[in-house]
CSV table of C-alpha atoms and ligand atoms in Angstrom, one decimal:
chain,number,residue,atom,x,y,z
A,1,UNK,CA,-174.0,-47.2,58.3
A,2,UNK,CA,-173.1,-47.1,54.6
A,3,UNK,CA,-175.4,-47.9,51.8
A,4,UNK,CA,-174.5,-51.0,49.8
A,5,UNK,CA,-176.0,-51.7,46.4
A,6,UNK,CA,-175.5,-54.4,43.8
A,7,UNK,CA,-174.5,-53.0,40.5
A,8,UNK,CA,-171.9,-50.4,39.5
A,9,UNK,CA,-173.3,-47.4,37.6
A,10,UNK,CA,-172.3,-47.2,34.0
A,11,UNK,CA,-170.4,-44.0,33.2
A,12,UNK,CA,-170.2,-43.6,29.5
A,13,UNK,CA,-166.8,-42.0,29.4
A,14,UNK,CA,-165.3,-45.1,31.0
A,15,UNK,CA,-166.2,-47.0,27.8
A,16,UNK,CA,-163.0,-45.5,26.3
A,17,UNK,CA,-161.0,-47.5,28.8
A,18,UNK,CA,-162.0,-51.1,28.5
A,19,UNK,CA,-161.8,-53.7,31.3
A,20,UNK,CA,-159.1,-56.4,31.1
A,21,UNK,CA,-161.0,-59.6,30.0
A,22,UNK,CA,-159.0,-61.8,32.4
A,23,UNK,CA,-159.1,-59.7,35.6
A,24,UNK,CA,-161.9,-57.2,35.0
A,25,UNK,CA,-159.5,-54.4,35.9
A,26,UNK,CA,-159.7,-51.1,34.1
A,27,UNK,CA,-157.1,-50.6,31.4
A,28,UNK,CA,-155.5,-47.4,30.1
A,29,UNK,CA,-153.6,-47.5,26.8
A,30,UNK,CA,-153.8,-51.3,26.9
A,31,UNK,CA,-152.3,-51.6,30.4
A,32,UNK,CA,-154.0,-52.9,33.5
A,33,UNK,CA,-154.2,-49.9,35.9
A,34,UNK,CA,-152.2,-51.7,38.6
A,35,UNK,CA,-149.5,-52.5,36.2
A,36,UNK,CA,-149.4,-48.9,34.8
A,37,UNK,CA,-149.3,-47.5,38.4
A,38,UNK,CA,-146.3,-49.9,39.1
A,39,UNK,CA,-144.6,-48.7,35.9
A,40,UNK,CA,-145.1,-45.1,36.8
A,41,UNK,CA,-143.7,-45.9,40.2
A,42,UNK,CA,-145.9,-43.4,42.1
A,43,UNK,CA,-149.3,-42.0,42.6
A,44,UNK,CA,-150.8,-39.6,41.8
A,45,UNK,CA,-150.3,-39.5,38.1
A,46,UNK,CA,-152.0,-38.5,34.8
A,47,UNK,CA,-152.0,-40.9,31.9
A,48,UNK,CA,-152.9,-39.9,28.4
A,49,UNK,CA,-153.8,-42.5,25.7
A,50,UNK,CA,-152.1,-42.1,22.3
A,51,UNK,CA,-154.6,-44.2,20.5
A,52,UNK,CA,-157.5,-42.1,21.8
A,53,UNK,CA,-155.8,-38.9,20.8
A,54,UNK,CA,-155.2,-40.2,17.3
A,55,UNK,CA,-158.7,-41.6,17.0
A,56,UNK,CA,-160.1,-38.2,18.0
A,57,UNK,CA,-158.2,-36.4,15.3
A,58,UNK,CA,-159.2,-39.0,12.7
A,59,UNK,CA,-162.9,-38.7,13.7
A,60,UNK,CA,-162.7,-34.9,13.3
A,61,UNK,CA,-161.0,-35.1,10.0
A,62,UNK,CA,-163.7,-37.5,8.8
A,63,UNK,CA,-166.5,-35.3,9.9
A,64,UNK,CA,-165.1,-31.9,8.7
A,65,UNK,CA,-164.5,-31.0,5.1
A,66,UNK,CA,-160.9,-31.6,3.7
A,67,UNK,CA,-158.9,-28.4,3.7
A,68,UNK,CA,-160.2,-27.2,7.1
A,69,UNK,CA,-157.1,-26.8,9.2
A,70,UNK,CA,-157.1,-28.3,12.6
A,71,UNK,CA,-155.0,-26.5,15.2
A,72,UNK,CA,-154.3,-27.8,18.7
A,73,UNK,CA,-154.6,-25.1,21.4
A,74,UNK,CA,-151.9,-26.4,23.7
A,75,UNK,CA,-153.0,-24.6,26.8
A,76,UNK,CA,-155.4,-27.5,27.3
A,77,UNK,CA,-152.5,-29.8,27.9
A,78,UNK,CA,-148.9,-28.6,27.4
A,79,UNK,CA,-147.1,-31.9,28.4
A,80,UNK,CA,-144.2,-31.8,25.9
A,81,UNK,CA,-144.5,-35.4,24.8
A,82,UNK,CA,-148.2,-35.0,24.2
A,83,UNK,CA,-147.7,-31.7,22.2
A,84,UNK,CA,-145.1,-33.5,20.1
A,85,UNK,CA,-147.5,-36.4,19.4
A,86,UNK,CA,-150.3,-33.9,18.6
A,87,UNK,CA,-147.9,-31.9,16.3
A,88,UNK,CA,-147.6,-34.9,14.1
A,89,UNK,CA,-151.4,-35.3,13.8
A,90,UNK,CA,-152.8,-31.8,13.5
A,91,UNK,CA,-152.0,-28.9,11.1
A,92,UNK,CA,-150.8,-26.4,13.6
A,93,UNK,CA,-150.3,-25.5,17.2
A,94,UNK,CA,-151.8,-22.5,19.0
A,95,UNK,CA,-149.8,-21.1,21.8
A,96,UNK,CA,-150.6,-18.5,24.5
A,97,UNK,CA,-147.2,-17.6,25.8
A,98,UNK,CA,-143.5,-17.6,24.9
A,99,UNK,CA,-143.2,-20.6,27.2
A,100,UNK,CA,-145.7,-22.6,25.2
A,101,UNK,CA,-144.1,-21.3,22.0
A,102,UNK,CA,-140.8,-23.0,23.1
A,103,UNK,CA,-142.6,-26.3,23.8
A,104,UNK,CA,-144.4,-26.1,20.4
A,105,UNK,CA,-141.1,-25.4,18.5
A,106,UNK,CA,-139.3,-28.2,20.5
A,107,UNK,CA,-142.1,-30.5,19.5
A,108,UNK,CA,-141.3,-29.9,15.8
A,109,UNK,CA,-144.3,-27.8,15.0
A,110,UNK,CA,-144.0,-25.9,11.7
A,111,UNK,CA,-143.6,-22.2,12.7
A,112,UNK,CA,-145.7,-21.2,9.7
A,113,UNK,CA,-148.6,-23.0,11.3
A,114,UNK,CA,-148.1,-21.8,14.8
A,115,UNK,CA,-150.1,-18.9,16.1
A,116,UNK,CA,-149.7,-17.0,19.3
A,117,UNK,CA,-152.7,-15.4,21.0
A,118,UNK,CA,-153.2,-14.0,24.5
A,119,UNK,CA,-153.6,-10.8,26.3
A,120,UNK,CA,-150.6,-9.1,27.9
A,121,UNK,CA,-147.9,-10.3,25.6
A,122,UNK,CA,-144.7,-8.8,26.8
A,123,UNK,CA,-142.4,-7.1,24.3
A,124,UNK,CA,-139.8,-9.8,24.7
A,125,UNK,CA,-142.5,-12.5,23.8
A,126,UNK,CA,-143.4,-10.5,20.7
A,127,UNK,CA,-139.8,-10.4,19.7
A,128,UNK,CA,-139.5,-14.2,20.3
A,129,UNK,CA,-142.5,-14.7,18.1
A,130,UNK,CA,-141.0,-12.6,15.2
A,131,UNK,CA,-137.7,-14.5,15.5
A,132,UNK,CA,-139.6,-17.8,15.4
A,133,UNK,CA,-141.6,-16.8,12.4
A,134,UNK,CA,-144.9,-17.6,13.9
A,135,UNK,CA,-148.2,-15.7,13.4
A,136,UNK,CA,-149.1,-13.3,16.2
A,137,UNK,CA,-152.8,-12.8,16.9
A,138,UNK,CA,-152.6,-9.2,18.2
A,139,UNK,CA,-155.0,-8.4,21.0
A,140,UNK,CA,-154.4,-4.7,21.1
A,141,UNK,CA,-153.0,-1.9,18.9
A,142,UNK,CA,-150.1,-1.6,21.4
A,143,UNK,CA,-148.6,-4.8,20.0
A,144,UNK,CA,-148.2,-3.4,16.4
A,145,UNK,CA,-145.4,-0.9,16.9
A,146,UNK,CA,-143.6,-3.4,19.2
A,147,UNK,CA,-143.8,-6.0,16.4
A,148,UNK,CA,-142.7,-3.5,13.8
A,149,UNK,CA,-139.6,-2.6,15.9
A,150,UNK,CA,-138.8,-6.3,16.4
A,151,UNK,CA,-139.1,-6.9,12.7
A,152,UNK,CA,-136.7,-4.0,11.9
A,153,UNK,CA,-134.2,-5.2,14.5
A,154,UNK,CA,-134.3,-8.8,13.3
A,155,UNK,CA,-134.7,-8.2,9.6
A,156,UNK,CA,-137.6,-10.6,9.5
A,157,UNK,CA,-141.3,-10.0,8.7
A,158,UNK,CA,-143.7,-9.8,11.6
A,159,UNK,CA,-146.6,-12.0,10.7
A,160,UNK,CA,-149.8,-10.5,12.1
A,161,UNK,CA,-153.5,-11.5,12.4
A,162,UNK,CA,-156.0,-9.4,14.2
A,163,UNK,CA,-157.8,-11.1,17.0
A,164,UNK,CA,-161.3,-9.6,17.0
A,165,UNK,CA,-163.6,-9.3,20.0
A,166,UNK,CA,-166.8,-9.9,18.1
A,167,UNK,CA,-170.1,-8.1,18.9
A,168,UNK,CA,-171.7,-11.5,19.6
A,169,UNK,CA,-171.1,-14.4,21.9
A,170,UNK,CA,-171.1,-18.2,21.6
A,171,UNK,CA,-174.4,-19.1,23.2
A,172,UNK,CA,-174.5,-21.7,26.0
A,173,UNK,CA,-170.7,-21.9,26.4
A,174,UNK,CA,-168.9,-23.0,29.6
A,175,UNK,CA,-166.7,-19.9,29.3
A,176,UNK,CA,-167.6,-16.9,27.2
A,177,UNK,CA,-164.8,-15.2,25.6
A,178,UNK,CA,-166.4,-12.6,23.4
A,179,UNK,CA,-169.3,-10.2,23.2
A,180,UNK,CA,-169.4,-7.1,25.4
A,181,UNK,CA,-166.3,-5.7,27.1
A,182,UNK,CA,-163.4,-8.2,27.1
A,183,UNK,CA,-159.7,-8.2,27.7
A,184,UNK,CA,-159.4,-10.5,24.6
A,185,UNK,CA,-159.0,-9.2,21.1
A,186,UNK,CA,-159.8,-5.8,19.6
A,187,UNK,CA,-163.4,-4.7,19.6
A,188,UNK,CA,-164.8,-5.4,16.1
A,189,UNK,CA,-165.9,-1.7,15.7
A,190,UNK,CA,-162.3,-0.4,16.2
A,191,UNK,CA,-160.6,-3.0,14.0
A,192,UNK,CA,-160.8,-0.8,10.8
A,193,UNK,CA,-158.9,1.9,12.7
A,194,UNK,CA,-156.2,-0.5,13.8
A,195,UNK,CA,-155.9,-1.9,10.3
A,196,UNK,CA,-155.3,1.7,9.1
A,197,UNK,CA,-152.1,1.6,11.3
A,198,UNK,CA,-150.6,-0.9,8.9
A,199,UNK,CA,-150.5,1.9,6.4
A,200,UNK,CA,-148.6,4.2,8.9
A,201,UNK,CA,-146.2,1.4,9.8
A,202,UNK,CA,-145.9,0.3,6.1
A,203,UNK,CA,-142.4,-0.6,5.2
A,204,UNK,CA,-141.6,-1.6,8.8
A,205,UNK,CA,-142.0,-5.3,8.2
A,206,UNK,CA,-145.6,-5.8,9.4
A,207,UNK,CA,-147.3,-8.5,7.3
A,208,UNK,CA,-151.0,-8.8,7.6
A,209,UNK,CA,-152.2,-12.4,7.3
A,210,UNK,CA,-155.7,-12.6,8.7
A,211,UNK,CA,-158.3,-12.6,11.5
A,212,UNK,CA,-158.8,-14.7,14.6
A,213,UNK,CA,-162.2,-15.0,16.3
A,214,UNK,CA,-162.7,-17.0,19.4
A,215,UNK,CA,-166.2,-16.8,20.8
A,216,UNK,CA,-166.2,-19.4,23.6
A,217,UNK,CA,-165.4,-22.7,25.0
A,218,UNK,CA,-166.9,-26.1,26.2
A,219,UNK,CA,-170.0,-26.0,24.0
A,220,UNK,CA,-172.2,-29.0,23.3
A,221,UNK,CA,-174.7,-27.4,21.1
A,222,UNK,CA,-173.9,-27.8,17.4
A,223,UNK,CA,-176.4,-25.1,16.4
A,224,UNK,CA,-174.8,-22.6,18.7
A,225,UNK,CA,-171.3,-23.4,17.3
A,226,UNK,CA,-172.6,-23.2,13.7
A,227,UNK,CA,-174.2,-19.8,14.4
A,228,UNK,CA,-171.0,-18.5,15.9
A,229,UNK,CA,-169.0,-19.7,12.9
A,230,UNK,CA,-171.4,-18.0,10.5
A,231,UNK,CA,-171.3,-14.8,12.4
A,232,UNK,CA,-167.5,-15.0,12.7
A,233,UNK,CA,-167.2,-15.5,9.0
A,234,UNK,CA,-169.6,-12.6,8.1
A,235,UNK,CA,-167.7,-10.3,10.5
A,236,UNK,CA,-164.3,-11.3,9.1
A,237,UNK,CA,-165.6,-10.7,5.6
A,238,UNK,CA,-166.7,-7.2,6.5
A,239,UNK,CA,-163.4,-6.4,8.2
A,240,UNK,CA,-161.5,-7.8,5.3
A,241,UNK,CA,-162.7,-4.8,3.3
A,242,UNK,CA,-160.4,-2.6,5.5
A,243,UNK,CA,-157.5,-5.1,5.4
A,244,UNK,CA,-154.2,-4.0,3.9
A,245,UNK,CA,-153.6,-7.4,2.2
A,246,UNK,CA,-155.5,-10.5,1.3
A,247,UNK,CA,-156.6,-12.8,4.2
A,248,UNK,CA,-154.4,-15.9,4.3
A,249,UNK,CA,-155.7,-17.3,7.6
A,250,UNK,CA,-159.2,-17.1,9.0
A,251,UNK,CA,-159.3,-18.7,12.4
A,252,UNK,CA,-163.0,-19.3,13.2
A,253,UNK,CA,-162.3,-20.4,16.8
A,254,UNK,CA,-163.5,-23.7,18.3
A,255,UNK,CA,-165.4,-24.2,21.5
A,256,UNK,CA,-166.2,-27.8,20.8
A,257,UNK,CA,-167.2,-29.3,24.2
A,258,UNK,CA,-166.9,-32.8,25.7
A,259,UNK,CA,-169.5,-34.5,28.0
A,260,UNK,CA,-168.6,-34.4,31.6
A,261,UNK,CA,-171.8,-34.8,33.5
A,262,UNK,CA,-174.8,-37.2,33.4
A,263,UNK,CA,-177.2,-36.3,30.7
A,264,UNK,CA,-174.6,-34.7,28.5
A,265,UNK,CA,-174.1,-36.3,25.1
A,266,UNK,CA,-171.1,-36.1,22.7
A,267,UNK,CA,-171.2,-33.2,20.3
A,268,UNK,CA,-172.8,-34.1,17.0
A,269,UNK,CA,-170.2,-33.2,14.4
A,270,UNK,CA,-172.4,-33.7,11.3
A,271,UNK,CA,-174.1,-30.2,11.3
A,272,UNK,CA,-170.7,-28.6,12.1
A,273,UNK,CA,-169.1,-30.3,9.1
A,274,UNK,CA,-171.9,-29.3,6.8
A,275,UNK,CA,-171.7,-25.7,8.1
A,276,UNK,CA,-167.9,-25.5,7.5
A,277,UNK,CA,-168.3,-27.0,4.0
A,278,UNK,CA,-170.7,-24.2,3.2
A,279,UNK,CA,-168.4,-21.5,4.6
A,280,UNK,CA,-165.5,-23.0,2.8
A,281,UNK,CA,-167.4,-22.9,-0.5
A,282,UNK,CA,-168.2,-19.2,0.1
A,283,UNK,CA,-164.6,-18.4,1.1
A,284,UNK,CA,-163.3,-19.8,-2.2
A,285,UNK,CA,-164.9,-16.8,-3.9
A,286,UNK,CA,-165.0,-14.2,-1.1
A,287,UNK,CA,-161.5,-14.7,0.2
A,288,UNK,CA,-159.5,-16.7,-2.4
A,289,UNK,CA,-156.5,-18.4,-1.0
A,290,UNK,CA,-157.6,-18.1,2.6
A,291,UNK,CA,-157.2,-21.1,4.9
A,292,UNK,CA,-160.0,-21.7,7.3
A,293,UNK,CA,-158.7,-22.8,10.7
A,294,UNK,CA,-160.5,-24.4,13.7
A,295,UNK,CA,-158.6,-24.3,17.0
A,296,UNK,CA,-159.4,-26.8,19.7
A,297,UNK,CA,-157.9,-27.7,23.0
A,298,UNK,CA,-160.2,-29.7,25.3
A,299,UNK,CA,-162.0,-31.5,22.4
A,300,UNK,CA,-158.7,-33.1,21.2
A,301,UNK,CA,-157.3,-34.2,24.6
A,302,UNK,CA,-159.9,-34.1,27.3
A,303,UNK,CA,-161.4,-37.6,26.9
A,304,UNK,CA,-158.0,-39.2,26.4
A,305,UNK,CA,-156.7,-38.7,29.9
A,306,UNK,CA,-157.3,-40.0,33.4
A,307,UNK,CA,-156.0,-38.8,36.7
A,308,UNK,CA,-155.1,-41.6,39.1
A,309,UNK,CA,-154.6,-41.2,42.9
A,310,UNK,CA,-154.4,-43.8,45.7
A,311,UNK,CA,-156.6,-44.2,48.7
A,312,UNK,CA,-154.6,-43.4,51.8
A,313,UNK,CA,-157.4,-43.5,54.3
A,314,UNK,CA,-161.0,-44.7,54.5
A,315,UNK,CA,-163.1,-42.8,57.0
A,316,UNK,CA,-166.7,-42.9,57.9
A,317,UNK,CA,-168.0,-39.6,59.3
A,318,UNK,CA,-171.5,-39.6,60.6
A,319,UNK,CA,-172.5,-42.2,58.1
A,320,UNK,CA,-170.7,-40.7,55.1
A,321,UNK,CA,-167.8,-42.6,53.6
A,322,UNK,CA,-164.7,-40.6,52.7
A,323,UNK,CA,-161.9,-42.1,50.7
A,324,UNK,CA,-159.0,-39.8,51.3
A,325,UNK,CA,-156.4,-39.9,48.5
A,326,UNK,CA,-152.8,-38.9,48.0
A,327,UNK,CA,-153.8,-36.2,45.5
A,328,UNK,CA,-156.8,-33.9,44.7
A,329,UNK,CA,-157.4,-30.3,44.0
A,330,UNK,CA,-153.6,-29.6,44.0
A,331,UNK,CA,-153.3,-31.6,40.8
A,332,UNK,CA,-156.8,-31.5,39.4
A,333,UNK,CA,-158.5,-28.2,40.2
A,334,UNK,CA,-161.1,-28.8,37.4
A,335,UNK,CA,-162.4,-32.0,38.8
A,336,UNK,CA,-162.8,-30.4,42.2
A,337,UNK,CA,-165.2,-27.9,40.5
A,338,UNK,CA,-163.1,-24.9,41.1
A,339,UNK,CA,-162.0,-24.1,37.6
A,340,UNK,CA,-164.9,-22.2,36.0
A,341,UNK,CA,-167.8,-24.3,37.1
A,342,UNK,CA,-170.9,-22.5,38.5
A,343,UNK,CA,-172.4,-25.4,40.3
A,344,UNK,CA,-170.1,-28.2,41.4
A,345,UNK,CA,-170.8,-31.6,39.7
A,346,UNK,CA,-168.9,-34.8,39.8
A,347,UNK,CA,-166.6,-35.7,36.9
A,348,UNK,CA,-167.0,-39.4,36.0
A,349,UNK,CA,-164.9,-41.3,38.5
A,350,UNK,CA,-164.4,-44.8,39.7
A,351,UNK,CA,-162.6,-46.8,42.4
A,352,UNK,CA,-160.4,-49.5,41.0
A,353,UNK,CA,-159.9,-52.1,43.8
A,354,UNK,CA,-156.4,-53.5,44.1
A,355,UNK,CA,-155.7,-57.1,44.9
A,356,UNK,CA,-159.3,-58.3,45.2
A,357,UNK,CA,-162.5,-58.6,43.3
A,358,UNK,CA,-165.0,-56.1,44.7
A,359,UNK,CA,-168.7,-56.7,44.1
A,360,UNK,CA,-170.1,-54.2,46.7
A,361,UNK,CA,-171.0,-50.7,45.6
A,362,UNK,CA,-171.4,-47.8,47.9
A,363,UNK,CA,-171.9,-44.1,47.9
A,364,UNK,CA,-168.5,-42.5,48.8
A,365,UNK,CA,-166.8,-39.1,48.6
A,366,UNK,CA,-163.4,-39.1,47.2
A,367,UNK,CA,-161.3,-36.3,48.7
A,368,UNK,CA,-157.6,-35.2,48.5
A,369,UNK,CA,-155.1,-34.5,51.2
A,370,UNK,CA,-155.6,-30.7,51.4
A,371,UNK,CA,-157.0,-28.9,54.4
A,372,UNK,CA,-159.9,-27.4,52.6
A,373,UNK,CA,-163.4,-28.7,51.9
A,374,UNK,CA,-162.9,-27.6,48.3
A,375,UNK,CA,-160.6,-30.6,47.9
A,376,UNK,CA,-163.3,-32.9,46.7
A,377,UNK,CA,-162.9,-35.1,43.6
A,378,UNK,CA,-166.2,-37.0,43.9
A,379,UNK,CA,-169.1,-36.1,46.1
A,380,UNK,CA,-171.2,-39.0,47.4
A,381,UNK,CA,-170.9,-41.0,44.2
A,382,UNK,CA,-171.9,-44.7,43.7
A,383,UNK,CA,-168.7,-46.6,43.2
A,384,UNK,CA,-167.1,-50.0,44.0
A,385,UNK,CA,-166.4,-50.1,47.7
A,386,UNK,CA,-163.0,-48.6,48.3
A,387,UNK,CA,-160.3,-49.7,50.7
A,388,UNK,CA,-156.9,-48.2,51.6
A,389,UNK,CA,-154.4,-48.9,48.7
A,390,UNK,CA,-157.1,-48.9,46.0
A,391,UNK,CA,-156.8,-46.5,43.1
A,392,UNK,CA,-159.3,-43.7,42.4
A,393,UNK,CA,-159.6,-42.8,38.7
A,394,UNK,CA,-161.1,-39.5,37.4
A,395,UNK,CA,-162.0,-39.6,33.7
A,396,UNK,CA,-162.2,-36.7,31.3
A,397,UNK,CA,-159.0,-35.5,32.7
A,398,UNK,CA,-156.8,-34.9,29.6
A,399,UNK,CA,-157.5,-31.2,29.5
A,400,UNK,CA,-157.0,-28.4,32.0
A,401,UNK,CA,-155.6,-30.9,34.5
A,402,UNK,CA,-152.1,-30.6,35.9
A,403,UNK,CA,-151.1,-27.3,34.3
A,404,UNK,CA,-154.3,-25.7,35.5
A,405,UNK,CA,-153.9,-26.7,39.1
A,406,UNK,CA,-152.1,-25.2,42.1
A,407,UNK,CA,-149.6,-28.0,42.5
A,408,UNK,CA,-147.6,-26.1,45.2
A,409,UNK,CA,-150.6,-25.6,47.4
A,410,UNK,CA,-149.8,-27.4,50.8
A,411,UNK,CA,-146.5,-28.7,49.6
A,412,UNK,CA,-147.5,-32.2,48.7
A,413,UNK,CA,-145.4,-34.1,46.1
A,414,UNK,CA,-145.8,-33.3,42.4
A,415,UNK,CA,-147.7,-35.6,40.2
A,416,UNK,CA,-146.3,-37.3,37.1
A,417,UNK,CA,-147.6,-37.4,33.6
A,418,UNK,CA,-147.3,-40.3,31.2
A,419,UNK,CA,-148.3,-40.8,27.6
A,420,UNK,CA,-149.2,-44.4,26.9
B,501,PLP,C1,-158.5,-21.5,25.6
B,501,PLP,C2,-158.5,-21.3,24.2
B,501,PLP,C3,-158.7,-22.3,23.3
B,501,PLP,C4,-159.0,-23.7,23.7
B,501,PLP,O1,-160.2,-23.8,24.2
B,501,PLP,P1,-160.9,-25.3,24.4
B,501,PLP,O2,-162.1,-25.0,25.1
B,501,PLP,O3,-159.9,-26.0,25.2
B,501,PLP,O4,-161.0,-25.9,23.1
B,501,PLP,C5,-158.6,-22.0,21.9
B,501,PLP,N1,-158.3,-20.7,21.5
B,501,PLP,C6,-158.2,-19.7,22.4
B,501,PLP,C7,-157.9,-18.3,21.9
B,501,PLP,C8,-158.2,-19.9,23.7
B,501,PLP,O5,-158.1,-18.9,24.6
């Protein structure tokens, strides 16, 4: 027997996607979901809403002081059309591979405002970066002579910033990327030694431009973010004393989180804006001419996207309802809880009935077609009663979706991405 209740639960993230006044159907980018699915021509698909992307950048600009540069870290969502759209809204694009670099350049990003971070950069990737004229955030001293050699060969400067592994962490982050031993960046205490190599390699085209500090990700605590920014600033200032040239770019990281789970609220930007204004004022005297950069992935795109899959089967197993869909973990590893989560929790999700009005609500599990119990998009969630042919929608799906998922696993068809 399945439980039937009267009212649908209110998931706050769905408020970004209004219901069609005439039919009551969920809309994405102004399209009724059934019409959008027909336009796409297949399920599963991801849809990203331009107006929400734009609104998010505008909100951020309004909350942060003018002059703070906003960079989009495109690993959160590398869909070329989306990167192109974002390139027109933000000040720069941060890439993590030569593959992403190509997408950013194709999108029309200004190479002067592109930076390239990431461990394990291959020599060929470093040469591509020099040829493109982008800023390389070096993660190890090994990259310096490789960059100098590329610079010599090409007759172009190699623009370099030092990515620092700070001696602190961003408290309460979903993923910590600093403090203690890490494969990212150069340990703060050894940075002066590495900066001294600029002297040895002088005249070989290395151009020092600044520091990059990235302390963590998915953080919803403004006080923790402010503290990390202050510590990052202080550390960069200390390191700048050993720098061979004035700091042009100081990338203070990002880490702004979005709410996924019940009880989580949107990040309060006001204290972060005030904090950055104070740091900016100090930088005017401490580091004249330096641009302060914030780099964000998830915060820009996460809430603007949905993943849509269709119910292929409805099964009741020992009293529990399973809505088996045509896509799952193979396209959306994050929503299945297998991309960095410690305890699995449901992303906000809903069933959108097709061809009927549905008033009944029941607890159902939305699963994908893979032969593993990990393929779970929603675990016993209260949703409108689902039937075969209905659409299942997972919200907060604009970041770390398709490109962060094992699409080839089990050989099901690929999903499609649309920007609407
Ligand atoms: C992953 C990453 C980002 C983006 O993180 P979000 O949590 O998506 O904002 C930014 N910078 C660096 C260096 C990263 O590795």
